[in-house]
């Protein structure tokens, strides 16, 4: 039982790390890239940033 708890705990920590890194990547991308060349509607969608996040932080 204790062993399962430790594995669950480690998996949860890894998930939190991935989410944290993805958020930082998205924030960094948003702040460092000029978005003036893209239509405003496209840049407002979170889907616009998914390829960048997946490229830098593969799951």
PDB file of C-alpha atoms in Angstrom:
ATOM      1  CA  UNK A   1       0.000   0.000   0.000  1.00  0.00           C
ATOM      2  CA  UNK A   2       2.778   2.429   0.924  1.00  0.00           C
ATOM      3  CA  UNK A   3       4.619   1.658  -2.326  1.00  0.00           C
ATOM      4  CA  UNK A   4       1.541   2.565  -4.393  1.00  0.00           C
ATOM      5  CA  UNK A   5       1.199   5.818  -2.481  1.00  0.00           C
ATOM      6  CA  UNK A   6       4.805   6.762  -3.258  1.00  0.00           C
ATOM      7  CA  UNK A   7       4.339   6.005  -6.962  1.00  0.00           C
ATOM      8  CA  UNK A   8       1.136   8.089  -7.043  1.00  0.00           C
ATOM      9  CA  UNK A   9       2.960  10.909  -5.273  1.00  0.00           C
ATOM     10  CA  UNK A  10       5.852  10.831  -7.760  1.00  0.00           C
ATOM     11  CA  UNK A  11       3.463  10.832 -10.732  1.00  0.00           C
ATOM     12  CA  UNK A  12       1.595  13.800  -9.276  1.00  0.00           C
ATOM     13  CA  UNK A  13       4.866  15.704  -8.834  1.00  0.00           C
ATOM     14  CA  UNK A  14       5.878  14.982 -12.449  1.00  0.00           C
ATOM     15  CA  UNK A  15       2.502  16.218 -13.677  1.00  0.00           C
ATOM     16  CA  UNK A  16       2.835  19.419 -11.658  1.00  0.00           C
ATOM     17  CA  UNK A  17       6.339  19.957 -13.081  1.00  0.00           C
ATOM     18  CA  UNK A  18       5.103  19.495 -16.662  1.00  0.00           C
ATOM     19  CA  UNK A  19       2.230  21.919 -16.104  1.00  0.00           C
ATOM     20  CA  UNK A  20       4.568  24.436 -14.506  1.00  0.00           C
ATOM     21  CA  UNK A  21       7.093  24.202 -17.353  1.00  0.00           C
ATOM     22  CA  UNK A  22       4.339  24.489 -19.960  1.00  0.00           C
ATOM     23  CA  UNK A  23       2.982  27.601 -18.290  1.00  0.00           C
ATOM     24  CA  UNK A  24       6.449  29.151 -18.159  1.00  0.00           C
ATOM     25  CA  UNK A  25       7.050  28.307 -21.826  1.00  0.00           C
ATOM     26  CA  UNK A  26       3.736  29.838 -22.839  1.00  0.00           C
ATOM     27  CA  UNK A  27       4.452  32.966 -20.799  1.00  0.00           C
ATOM     28  CA  UNK A  28       7.965  33.270 -22.205  1.00  0.00           C
ATOM     29  CA  UNK A  29       6.722  32.814 -25.764  1.00  0.00           C
ATOM     30  CA  UNK A  30       3.962  35.360 -25.277  1.00  0.00           C
ATOM     31  CA  UNK A  31       6.321  37.966 -23.819  1.00  0.00           C
ATOM     32  CA  UNK A  32       9.237  37.495 -26.226  1.00  0.00           C
ATOM     33  CA  UNK A  33       7.549  37.028 -29.608  1.00  0.00           C
ATOM     34  CA  UNK A  34       6.132  39.885 -31.568  1.00  0.00           C
ATOM     35  CA  UNK A  35       2.530  39.024 -32.266  1.00  0.00           C
ATOM     36  CA  UNK A  36       1.825  42.001 -34.491  1.00  0.00           C
ATOM     37  CA  UNK A  37       2.082  39.853 -37.638  1.00  0.00           C
ATOM     38  CA  UNK A  38      -0.801  37.624 -36.562  1.00  0.00           C
ATOM     39  CA  UNK A  39      -4.489  38.439 -36.567  1.00  0.00           C
ATOM     40  CA  UNK A  40      -5.707  39.288 -33.061  1.00  0.00           C
ATOM     41  CA  UNK A  41      -8.356  36.577 -33.139  1.00  0.00           C
ATOM     42  CA  UNK A  42      -5.726  33.891 -33.774  1.00  0.00           C
ATOM     43  CA  UNK A  43      -3.367  35.004 -30.996  1.00  0.00           C
ATOM     44  CA  UNK A  44      -6.122  35.109 -28.379  1.00  0.00           C
ATOM     45  CA  UNK A  45      -6.756  31.388 -28.715  1.00  0.00           C
ATOM     46  CA  UNK A  46      -4.689  29.123 -26.420  1.00  0.00           C
ATOM     47  CA  UNK A  47      -4.591  26.631 -29.309  1.00  0.00           C
ATOM     48  CA  UNK A  48      -2.221  29.024 -31.083  1.00  0.00           C
ATOM     49  CA  UNK A  49       0.502  28.274 -28.494  1.00  0.00           C
ATOM     50  CA  UNK A  50       0.143  24.471 -28.260  1.00  0.00           C
ATOM     51  CA  UNK A  51       2.721  23.600 -30.986  1.00  0.00           C
ATOM     52  CA  UNK A  52       5.355  25.755 -29.263  1.00  0.00           C
ATOM     53  CA  UNK A  53       4.654  24.195 -25.858  1.00  0.00           C
ATOM     54  CA  UNK A  54       4.702  20.635 -27.213  1.00  0.00           C
ATOM     55  CA  UNK A  55       7.920  21.272 -29.116  1.00  0.00           C
ATOM     56  CA  UNK A  56       9.745  22.556 -26.049  1.00  0.00           C
ATOM     57  CA  UNK A  57       8.150  20.336 -23.403  1.00  0.00           C
ATOM     58  CA  UNK A  58       7.233  16.950 -24.859  1.00  0.00           C
ATOM     59  CA  UNK A  59       4.973  14.938 -22.582  1.00  0.00           C
TER      60      UNK A  59
END
